[in-house]
mmCIF file of C-alpha atoms in Angstrom:
data_model
loop_
_atom_site.group_PDB
_atom_site.id
_atom_site.type_symbol
_atom_site.label_atom_id
_atom_site.label_comp_id
_atom_site.label_asym_id
_atom_site.label_seq_id
_atom_site.Cartn_x
_atom_site.Cartn_y
_atom_site.Cartn_z
ATOM 1 C CA MET F 1 0.000 0.000 0.000
ATOM 2 C CA LYS F 2 1.086 3.538 -0.726
ATOM 3 C CA LEU F 3 0.845 6.812 1.199
ATOM 4 C CA SER F 4 -1.726 8.149 -1.276
ATOM 5 C CA HIS F 5 -4.169 5.409 -0.220
ATOM 6 C CA PHE F 6 -4.516 7.203 3.123
ATOM 7 C CA GLN F 7 -5.481 10.666 1.904
ATOM 8 C CA PHE F 8 -9.007 11.971 2.532
ATOM 9 C CA ASN F 9 -10.596 15.384 2.918
ATOM 10 C CA LEU F 10 -11.564 16.224 6.465
ATOM 11 C CA PRO F 11 -13.749 19.298 7.089
ATOM 12 C CA LYS F 12 -12.035 21.562 9.624
ATOM 13 C CA GLU F 13 -15.183 21.835 11.766
ATOM 14 C CA LEU F 14 -14.925 18.120 12.624
ATOM 15 C CA LEU F 15 -11.693 18.652 14.597
ATOM 16 C CA ALA F 16 -12.635 18.440 18.280
ATOM 17 C CA GLU F 17 -11.452 21.546 20.146
ATOM 18 C CA PHE F 18 -12.939 20.408 23.480
ATOM 19 C CA PRO F 19 -13.658 16.997 25.038
ATOM 20 C CA ALA F 20 -17.220 15.681 25.424
ATOM 21 C CA GLU F 21 -18.940 16.946 28.577
ATOM 22 C CA ASN F 22 -18.720 13.473 30.158
ATOM 23 C CA ARG F 23 -15.910 11.084 29.248
ATOM 24 C CA ASP F 24 -18.120 8.099 28.424
ATOM 25 C CA GLU F 25 -20.743 10.079 26.493
ATOM 26 C CA SER F 26 -18.775 10.689 23.328
ATOM 27 C CA ARG F 27 -20.102 8.870 20.276
ATOM 28 C CA LEU F 28 -18.976 5.356 19.382
ATOM 29 C CA MET F 29 -18.891 3.816 15.939
ATOM 30 C CA VAL F 30 -18.919 0.013 16.113
ATOM 31 C CA ILE F 31 -17.380 -1.849 13.176
ATOM 32 C CA ASP F 32 -17.900 -5.593 12.845
ATOM 33 C CA ARG F 33 -15.218 -6.979 10.539
ATOM 34 C CA LYS F 34 -16.928 -10.341 10.071
ATOM 35 C CA LYS F 35 -20.369 -8.941 9.245
ATOM 36 C CA GLN F 36 -18.895 -5.858 7.507
ATOM 37 C CA THR F 37 -21.390 -3.678 9.413
ATOM 38 C CA ILE F 38 -21.187 -0.181 10.912
ATOM 39 C CA GLU F 39 -23.346 0.854 13.891
ATOM 40 C CA HIS F 40 -23.679 4.131 15.810
ATOM 41 C CA LYS F 41 -23.698 4.067 19.626
ATOM 42 C CA MET F 42 -22.595 6.026 22.694
ATOM 43 C CA PHE F 43 -19.233 5.177 24.225
ATOM 44 C CA LYS F 44 -20.764 3.815 27.429
ATOM 45 C CA ASP F 45 -22.475 1.141 25.262
ATOM 46 C CA VAL F 46 -19.025 -0.435 24.895
ATOM 47 C CA ILE F 47 -19.863 -2.511 27.975
ATOM 48 C CA ASN F 48 -22.337 -4.553 25.890
ATOM 49 C CA TYR F 49 -19.493 -5.960 23.789
ATOM 50 C CA PHE F 50 -17.495 -7.500 26.653
ATOM 51 C CA ASP F 51 -18.103 -10.446 28.969
ATOM 52 C CA ASP F 52 -16.563 -12.336 31.888
ATOM 53 C CA GLY F 53 -12.922 -13.193 31.198
ATOM 54 C CA ASP F 54 -12.433 -10.718 28.355
ATOM 55 C CA VAL F 55 -9.446 -8.354 28.608
ATOM 56 C CA LEU F 56 -8.914 -4.664 27.963
ATOM 57 C CA ILE F 57 -5.259 -3.698 27.423
ATOM 58 C CA LEU F 58 -4.697 -0.188 28.798
ATOM 59 C CA ASN F 59 -1.700 2.077 28.291
ATOM 60 C CA ASN F 60 -1.127 3.567 31.764
ATOM 61 C CA THR F 61 1.374 6.234 30.656
ATOM 62 C CA LYS F 62 0.870 9.672 32.181
ATOM 63 C CA VAL F 63 1.235 12.936 30.271
ATOM 64 C CA PHE F 64 3.534 15.477 31.898
ATOM 65 C CA PRO F 65 3.216 19.268 31.346
ATOM 66 C CA ALA F 66 5.761 19.280 28.521
ATOM 67 C CA ARG F 67 5.222 22.728 26.991
ATOM 68 C CA LEU F 68 7.217 25.610 28.506
ATOM 69 C CA TYR F 69 7.551 29.238 27.466
ATOM 70 C CA GLY F 70 10.827 31.042 28.076
ATOM 71 C CA ASN F 71 12.698 34.154 27.009
ATOM 72 C CA LYS F 72 15.978 34.271 25.160
ATOM 73 C CA GLU F 73 18.829 36.092 26.899
ATOM 74 C CA LYS F 74 19.600 39.623 25.681
ATOM 75 C CA THR F 75 16.753 39.848 23.114
ATOM 76 C CA GLY F 76 13.979 38.651 25.464
ATOM 77 C CA ALA F 77 12.301 36.882 22.498
ATOM 78 C CA ARG F 78 9.550 34.482 23.608
ATOM 79 C CA ILE F 79 10.502 30.880 22.830
ATOM 80 C CA GLU F 80 8.361 27.766 23.127
ATOM 81 C CA VAL F 81 10.243 24.753 24.483
ATOM 82 C CA PHE F 82 8.612 21.343 24.157
ATOM 83 C CA LEU F 83 10.207 18.726 26.428
ATOM 84 C CA LEU F 84 10.525 15.410 24.592
ATOM 85 C CA ARG F 85 12.597 13.184 26.865
ATOM 86 C CA GLU F 86 15.036 13.323 29.708
ATOM 87 C CA LEU F 87 18.523 12.215 28.620
ATOM 88 C CA ASN F 88 20.385 12.435 31.927
ATOM 89 C CA SER F 89 18.755 13.183 35.274
ATOM 90 C CA GLU F 90 22.000 14.058 37.088
ATOM 91 C CA GLN F 91 23.105 16.582 34.481
ATOM 92 C CA ARG F 92 19.494 17.680 33.805
ATOM 93 C CA LEU F 93 19.869 17.141 30.076
ATOM 94 C CA TRP F 94 16.713 17.069 27.931
ATOM 95 C CA ASP F 95 15.838 16.507 24.297
ATOM 96 C CA VAL F 96 13.471 19.331 23.303
ATOM 97 C CA LEU F 97 11.862 21.044 20.335
ATOM 98 C CA VAL F 98 12.123 24.842 20.149
ATOM 99 C CA ASP F 99 9.966 27.312 18.261
ATOM 100 C CA PRO F 100 10.996 29.544 16.541
ATOM 101 C CA ALA F 101 14.074 27.386 16.038
ATOM 102 C CA ARG F 102 16.086 29.657 13.754
ATOM 103 C CA LYS F 103 16.852 32.003 16.677
ATOM 104 C CA ILE F 104 18.154 29.311 19.016
ATOM 105 C CA ARG F 105 21.823 28.364 18.700
ATOM 106 C CA ILE F 106 24.339 26.413 20.769
ATOM 107 C CA GLY F 107 25.460 28.519 23.736
ATOM 108 C CA ASN F 108 22.205 30.511 24.000
ATOM 109 C CA LYS F 109 20.548 30.735 27.410
ATOM 110 C CA LEU F 110 16.773 30.646 27.980
ATOM 111 C CA TYR F 111 15.034 31.978 31.088
ATOM 112 C CA PHE F 112 11.766 30.595 32.474
ATOM 113 C CA GLY F 113 9.280 31.904 35.034
ATOM 114 C CA ASP F 114 8.470 35.475 36.038
ATOM 115 C CA ASP F 115 11.472 35.443 38.360
ATOM 116 C CA ASP F 116 13.808 33.611 35.924
ATOM 117 C CA SER F 117 13.997 30.838 38.527
ATOM 118 C CA LEU F 118 14.854 28.271 35.871
ATOM 119 C CA VAL F 119 17.575 28.705 33.245
ATOM 120 C CA ALA F 120 18.557 26.407 30.371
ATOM 121 C CA GLU F 121 21.605 26.423 28.136
ATOM 122 C CA VAL F 122 21.515 25.074 24.570
ATOM 123 C CA ILE F 123 24.325 22.538 24.233
ATOM 124 C CA ASP F 124 23.500 20.743 20.956
ATOM 125 C CA ASN F 125 21.459 20.885 17.741
ATOM 126 C CA THR F 126 19.770 17.541 17.046
ATOM 127 C CA THR F 127 17.346 18.266 14.170
ATOM 128 C CA SER F 128 16.028 21.401 12.462
ATOM 129 C CA ARG F 129 13.807 22.124 15.491
ATOM 130 C CA GLY F 130 15.452 19.782 17.990
ATOM 131 C CA ARG F 131 17.923 20.904 20.640
ATOM 132 C CA THR F 132 19.588 19.435 23.717
ATOM 133 C CA LEU F 133 19.202 21.665 26.776
ATOM 134 C CA ARG F 134 21.033 21.576 30.084
ATOM 135 C CA PHE F 135 18.832 23.019 32.824
ATOM 136 C CA LEU F 136 20.562 25.084 35.496
ATOM 137 C CA TYR F 137 18.648 25.026 38.765
ATOM 138 C CA ASP F 138 19.699 25.409 42.417
ATOM 139 C CA GLY F 139 17.884 22.652 44.235
ATOM 140 C CA SER F 140 17.407 18.896 44.447
ATOM 141 C CA TYR F 141 16.282 16.788 41.494
ATOM 142 C CA GLU F 142 12.805 16.517 43.020
ATOM 143 C CA GLU F 143 12.593 20.303 43.367
ATOM 144 C CA PHE F 144 13.754 20.668 39.770
ATOM 145 C CA ARG F 145 11.013 18.303 38.520
ATOM 146 C CA ASN F 146 8.442 20.178 40.611
ATOM 147 C CA LYS F 147 9.633 23.416 39.004
ATOM 148 C CA LEU F 148 9.153 21.922 35.511
ATOM 149 C CA THR F 149 5.623 20.857 36.487
ATOM 150 C CA GLU F 150 4.875 24.304 37.914
ATOM 151 C CA LEU F 151 6.096 26.148 34.801
ATOM 152 C CA GLY F 152 4.896 23.677 32.173
ATOM 153 C CA GLU F 153 1.461 23.457 30.630
ATOM 154 C CA THR F 154 -0.596 20.521 29.342
ATOM 155 C CA PRO F 155 0.690 19.705 25.849
ATOM 156 C CA ILE F 156 -2.637 19.656 24.029
ATOM 157 C CA PRO F 157 -2.093 19.152 20.287
ATOM 158 C CA LYS F 158 -1.129 22.109 18.094
ATOM 159 C CA TYR F 159 -4.216 21.822 15.865
ATOM 160 C CA ILE F 160 -6.355 22.920 18.853
ATOM 161 C CA SER F 161 -6.383 26.648 18.278
ATOM 162 C CA ARG F 162 -7.591 27.744 21.724
ATOM 163 C CA ASP F 163 -5.547 28.410 24.854
ATOM 164 C CA VAL F 164 -4.971 25.650 27.393
ATOM 165 C CA THR F 165 -7.577 25.609 30.173
ATOM 166 C CA PRO F 166 -7.262 24.190 33.730
ATOM 167 C CA GLU F 167 -9.726 21.471 32.623
ATOM 168 C CA ASP F 168 -7.175 20.177 30.089
ATOM 169 C CA ALA F 169 -4.815 19.079 32.884
ATOM 170 C CA GLU F 170 -7.459 16.532 33.906
ATOM 171 C CA ARG F 171 -9.167 15.717 30.612
ATOM 172 C CA TYR F 172 -6.014 15.273 28.495
ATOM 173 C CA GLN F 173 -5.153 12.362 30.788
ATOM 174 C CA THR F 174 -6.716 8.920 31.164
ATOM 175 C CA ILE F 175 -8.229 8.185 34.566
ATOM 176 C CA TYR F 176 -5.843 5.219 34.892
ATOM 177 C CA ALA F 177 -2.672 7.208 34.060
ATOM 178 C CA LYS F 178 0.139 6.230 36.461
ATOM 179 C CA GLU F 179 3.595 6.195 34.882
ATOM 180 C CA GLU F 180 4.744 9.702 33.952
ATOM 181 C CA GLY F 181 6.609 10.056 30.678
ATOM 182 C CA ALA F 182 4.266 10.799 27.744
ATOM 183 C CA VAL F 183 4.117 14.077 25.822
ATOM 184 C CA ALA F 184 0.794 13.137 24.230
ATOM 185 C CA ALA F 185 -2.164 11.269 25.678
ATOM 186 C CA PRO F 186 -3.133 7.750 24.556
ATOM 187 C CA THR F 187 -6.422 9.268 23.452
ATOM 188 C CA ALA F 188 -8.639 6.189 23.022
ATOM 189 C CA GLY F 189 -8.431 5.782 26.806
ATOM 190 C CA LEU F 190 -9.795 9.287 27.442
ATOM 191 C CA HIS F 191 -13.340 7.945 26.929
ATOM 192 C CA PHE F 192 -13.295 5.699 30.000
ATOM 193 C CA SER F 193 -14.908 7.057 33.180
ATOM 194 C CA LYS F 194 -14.366 5.561 36.648
ATOM 195 C CA HIS F 195 -17.999 4.474 36.611
ATOM 196 C CA LEU F 196 -17.665 2.646 33.276
ATOM 197 C CA LEU F 197 -14.445 0.871 34.338
ATOM 198 C CA LYS F 198 -16.159 -0.244 37.546
ATOM 199 C CA LYS F 199 -19.130 -1.624 35.604
ATOM 200 C CA LEU F 200 -16.768 -3.544 33.303
ATOM 201 C CA GLU F 201 -14.937 -4.916 36.343
ATOM 202 C CA ILE F 202 -18.207 -6.066 37.936
ATOM 203 C CA LYS F 203 -19.050 -7.809 34.652
ATOM 204 C CA GLY F 204 -15.810 -9.825 35.013
ATOM 205 C CA VAL F 205 -13.678 -7.998 32.456
ATOM 206 C CA ASN F 206 -9.954 -8.009 33.295
ATOM 207 C CA PHE F 207 -7.494 -5.161 32.716
ATOM 208 C CA ALA F 208 -3.895 -5.615 31.595
ATOM 209 C CA GLU F 209 -1.767 -2.486 31.906
ATOM 210 C CA VAL F 210 1.190 -1.772 29.667
ATOM 211 C CA THR F 211 3.298 1.413 29.573
ATOM 212 C CA LEU F 212 4.212 3.039 26.271
ATOM 213 C CA HIS F 213 5.419 6.608 26.706
ATOM 214 C CA VAL F 214 3.897 8.370 23.720
ATOM 215 C CA GLY F 215 6.332 10.715 21.967
ATOM 216 C CA LEU F 216 5.685 13.277 19.275
ATOM 217 C CA GLY F 217 7.056 10.819 16.693
ATOM 218 C CA THR F 218 3.601 9.219 16.674
ATOM 219 C CA PHE F 219 2.366 12.323 14.866
ATOM 220 C CA ASN F 220 5.301 12.746 12.480
ATOM 221 C CA PRO F 221 3.899 12.955 8.965
ATOM 222 C CA VAL F 222 4.769 10.128 6.600
ATOM 223 C CA GLU F 223 6.627 11.724 3.723
ATOM 224 C CA VAL F 224 7.471 8.702 1.580
ATOM 225 C CA GLU F 225 5.039 7.093 -0.868
ATOM 226 C CA ASP F 226 6.550 3.672 -0.133
ATOM 227 C CA LEU F 227 5.439 2.999 3.470
ATOM 228 C CA SER F 228 8.213 0.473 4.088
ATOM 229 C CA LYS F 229 10.705 3.367 3.915
ATOM 230 C CA HIS F 230 9.106 5.323 6.799
ATOM 231 C CA LYS F 231 11.012 5.260 10.110
ATOM 232 C CA MET F 232 9.107 5.591 13.376
ATOM 233 C CA ASP F 233 10.684 7.359 16.364
ATOM 234 C CA SER F 234 11.497 5.030 19.260
ATOM 235 C CA GLU F 235 9.286 5.158 22.342
ATOM 236 C CA GLU F 236 9.903 3.633 25.755
ATOM 237 C CA LEU F 237 7.890 0.479 26.455
ATOM 238 C CA ILE F 238 7.346 -1.677 29.546
ATOM 239 C CA ILE F 239 5.260 -4.871 29.570
ATOM 240 C CA THR F 240 5.208 -6.727 32.894
ATOM 241 C CA GLN F 241 4.901 -10.460 33.479
ATOM 242 C CA GLU F 242 1.586 -9.777 35.241
ATOM 243 C CA ALA F 243 0.139 -8.136 32.097
ATOM 244 C CA CYS F 244 1.391 -11.057 29.979
ATOM 245 C CA ASP F 245 -0.285 -13.595 32.286
ATOM 246 C CA ILE F 246 -3.648 -11.806 32.068
ATOM 247 C CA VAL F 247 -3.490 -11.528 28.268
ATOM 248 C CA ASN F 248 -2.116 -15.013 27.566
ATOM 249 C CA ASN F 249 -4.693 -16.625 29.856
ATOM 250 C CA ALA F 250 -7.510 -14.869 27.963
ATOM 251 C CA LYS F 251 -5.946 -15.915 24.651
ATOM 252 C CA ALA F 252 -5.759 -19.552 25.758
ATOM 253 C CA ASN F 253 -9.456 -19.372 26.690
ATOM 254 C CA LYS F 254 -10.374 -17.736 23.348
ATOM 255 C CA LYS F 255 -11.694 -14.601 25.035
ATOM 256 C CA ARG F 256 -12.016 -11.157 23.534
ATOM 257 C CA ILE F 257 -8.739 -9.216 23.902
ATOM 258 C CA CYS F 258 -9.152 -5.513 23.200
ATOM 259 C CA ALA F 259 -6.271 -3.100 22.684
ATOM 260 C CA VAL F 260 -7.397 0.312 23.943
ATOM 261 C CA GLY F 261 -5.719 2.625 21.464
ATOM 262 C CA THR F 262 -3.041 2.421 18.805
ATOM 263 C CA THR F 263 -0.339 2.787 21.486
ATOM 264 C CA SER F 264 -1.526 -0.330 23.345
ATOM 265 C CA MET F 265 -1.678 -2.195 20.039
ATOM 266 C CA ARG F 266 1.826 -1.108 19.084
ATOM 267 C CA ALA F 267 3.053 -2.092 22.546
ATOM 268 C CA ILE F 268 1.778 -5.656 22.412
ATOM 269 C CA GLU F 269 2.747 -6.198 18.759
ATOM 270 C CA SER F 270 6.311 -5.212 19.722
ATOM 271 C CA SER F 271 6.784 -8.228 22.001
ATOM 272 C CA VAL F 272 5.229 -11.384 20.571
ATOM 273 C CA SER F 273 6.658 -14.875 21.136
ATOM 274 C CA SER F 274 7.022 -17.512 18.406
ATOM 275 C CA GLN F 275 3.840 -19.099 19.843
ATOM 276 C CA ASN F 276 1.969 -15.802 19.317
ATOM 277 C CA THR F 277 1.751 -15.064 23.035
ATOM 278 C CA LEU F 278 2.730 -11.838 24.781
ATOM 279 C CA ASN F 279 6.250 -11.593 26.225
ATOM 280 C CA PRO F 280 7.477 -9.254 29.004
ATOM 281 C CA PHE F 281 9.492 -6.326 27.648
ATOM 282 C CA GLU F 282 11.478 -3.383 28.901
ATOM 283 C CA GLY F 283 13.154 -1.122 26.384
ATOM 284 C CA TRP F 284 12.288 0.886 23.297
ATOM 285 C CA THR F 285 10.098 0.167 20.281
ATOM 286 C CA ASN F 286 9.947 1.758 16.840
ATOM 287 C CA LYS F 287 7.348 -0.696 15.519
ATOM 288 C CA PHE F 288 5.447 0.647 12.513
ATOM 289 C CA ILE F 289 2.256 -1.251 11.668
ATOM 290 C CA PHE F 290 0.787 -0.815 8.198
ATOM 291 C CA PRO F 291 -1.083 -3.118 5.771
ATOM 292 C CA PRO F 292 -0.673 -5.995 5.370
ATOM 293 C CA HIS F 293 -0.009 -7.045 8.971
ATOM 294 C CA ASP F 294 -0.991 -10.186 10.904
ATOM 295 C CA PHE F 295 -2.018 -9.198 14.426
ATOM 296 C CA SER F 296 -0.936 -11.746 17.015
ATOM 297 C CA ILE F 297 -2.596 -10.798 20.301
ATOM 298 C CA ALA F 298 -5.662 -8.508 20.176
ATOM 299 C CA ASN F 299 -8.823 -9.480 18.332
ATOM 300 C CA CYS F 300 -10.562 -6.143 18.804
ATOM 301 C CA MET F 301 -9.556 -2.540 19.439
ATOM 302 C CA ILE F 302 -10.835 0.853 20.538
ATOM 303 C CA THR F 303 -9.460 3.915 18.806
ATOM 304 C CA ASN F 304 -10.222 7.524 17.890
ATOM 305 C CA PHE F 305 -10.609 8.979 14.398
ATOM 306 C CA HIS F 306 -7.221 9.866 12.928
ATOM 307 C CA THR F 307 -5.627 12.332 10.539
ATOM 308 C CA PRO F 308 -5.167 11.666 6.831
ATOM 309 C CA LYS F 309 -1.842 10.015 5.948
ATOM 310 C CA SER F 310 -1.006 9.298 9.617
ATOM 311 C CA THR F 311 0.718 6.158 10.897
ATOM 312 C CA LEU F 312 -2.274 5.705 13.223
ATOM 313 C CA LEU F 313 -4.682 5.521 10.269
ATOM 314 C CA MET F 314 -2.384 2.972 8.608
ATOM 315 C CA MET F 315 -2.579 0.723 11.667
ATOM 316 C CA ILE F 316 -6.390 0.964 11.672
ATOM 317 C CA SER F 317 -6.444 0.046 7.980
ATOM 318 C CA ALA F 318 -4.278 -3.014 8.705
ATOM 319 C CA PHE F 319 -6.566 -4.134 11.552
ATOM 320 C CA CYS F 320 -9.948 -3.260 10.078
ATOM 321 C CA GLY F 321 -9.337 -3.940 6.392
ATOM 322 C CA HIS F 322 -8.687 -0.993 4.101
ATOM 323 C CA ASP F 323 -12.017 -0.893 2.253
ATOM 324 C CA LEU F 324 -14.077 -1.216 5.441
ATOM 325 C CA MET F 325 -11.943 1.464 7.126
ATOM 326 C CA LYS F 326 -12.526 3.833 4.188
ATOM 327 C CA ARG F 327 -16.276 3.161 4.321
ATOM 328 C CA ALA F 328 -16.270 3.843 8.071
ATOM 329 C CA TYR F 329 -14.386 7.134 7.665
ATOM 330 C CA ASP F 330 -16.739 8.281 4.874
ATOM 331 C CA GLU F 331 -19.639 7.487 7.197
ATOM 332 C CA ALA F 332 -17.962 9.290 10.131
ATOM 333 C CA ILE F 333 -17.577 12.454 8.052
ATOM 334 C CA LYS F 334 -21.167 12.213 6.791
ATOM 335 C CA GLU F 335 -22.489 11.691 10.341
ATOM 336 C CA GLU F 336 -20.227 14.500 11.659
ATOM 337 C CA TYR F 337 -18.251 12.465 14.157
ATOM 338 C CA LYS F 338 -15.554 14.477 15.908
ATOM 339 C CA PHE F 339 -11.939 13.665 14.995
ATOM 340 C CA TYR F 340 -8.557 13.535 16.757
ATOM 341 C CA SER F 341 -7.521 13.664 20.406
ATOM 342 C CA TYR F 342 -10.714 15.009 21.979
ATOM 343 C CA GLY F 343 -12.928 13.407 19.342
ATOM 344 C CA ASP F 344 -15.262 10.408 19.216
ATOM 345 C CA ALA F 345 -14.338 6.726 19.334
ATOM 346 C CA MET F 346 -14.461 3.590 17.219
ATOM 347 C CA LEU F 347 -14.724 -0.030 18.378
ATOM 348 C CA ILE F 348 -13.514 -2.594 15.856
ATOM 349 C CA ILE F 349 -14.599 -6.163 16.625
#
């Protein structure tokens, strides 16, 4: 398949600027691959598709407030700094993106906070917008991290044209987020409320938690027509033995195993044994899933509606079947489903 197979026209008004009023009351499109049918539901109806012994695989990564605004020394120019990943905690080295990048050179200092209580020095250029910063801060590591949290804001996606609100700190985070390290939310999980998870638990559904720290590479545009030439950024992944036991037990009993989100799916597909069971893993993955692909673990998935030409859409095509996926997206646009991070959801069974 080629990049051009994943182009479609998306009306701008279908981009969700705000989340649904209640997490589990966004809309849900249900796609049955066997029957080739498309149904329209509410997200809380998802409970009707799961029974005792089924498993939901959740990505428990937690988004940290990765977007900072600082001022360049001497000129005072306002610079956006987007924290990507910590390289060295002792030396306080971070991989970041800066905007506007053309003004930021090695040796420049940036000042953060009204009182300039945090300073960073640019020590390397990594890409056109990428830099390595060394933060200079008098205080313990814990105090330094608290300062980053205090000065940072929730990294809602750039396409959202409004300012960040206090509500975003809560809503751009799953209710089961635990392990801090993501710069973008695993958005399929945003639809689950505490109440809905409890009802699923009472019904006998099991939860297997994996950790995939979502980086901005997930959203990097694919710029090659031949998909096999696209390189994904690496993201940190942890799959515990406990999660493997829950998933492999359900697989042995032919239960429904549902990956909640493309990140959960990428996580489990990154660590499959020769017997097609899930293996424990701790490290980094740059797995890129596009058609054709044989999925080894999950037999259903929950996901949001994705951008044209995105790696996320390519995974959905591989799982759903390309023609059925295209039909579903045409229907979603016709029925005015909301797209992207704060948008509506899709269940593929």
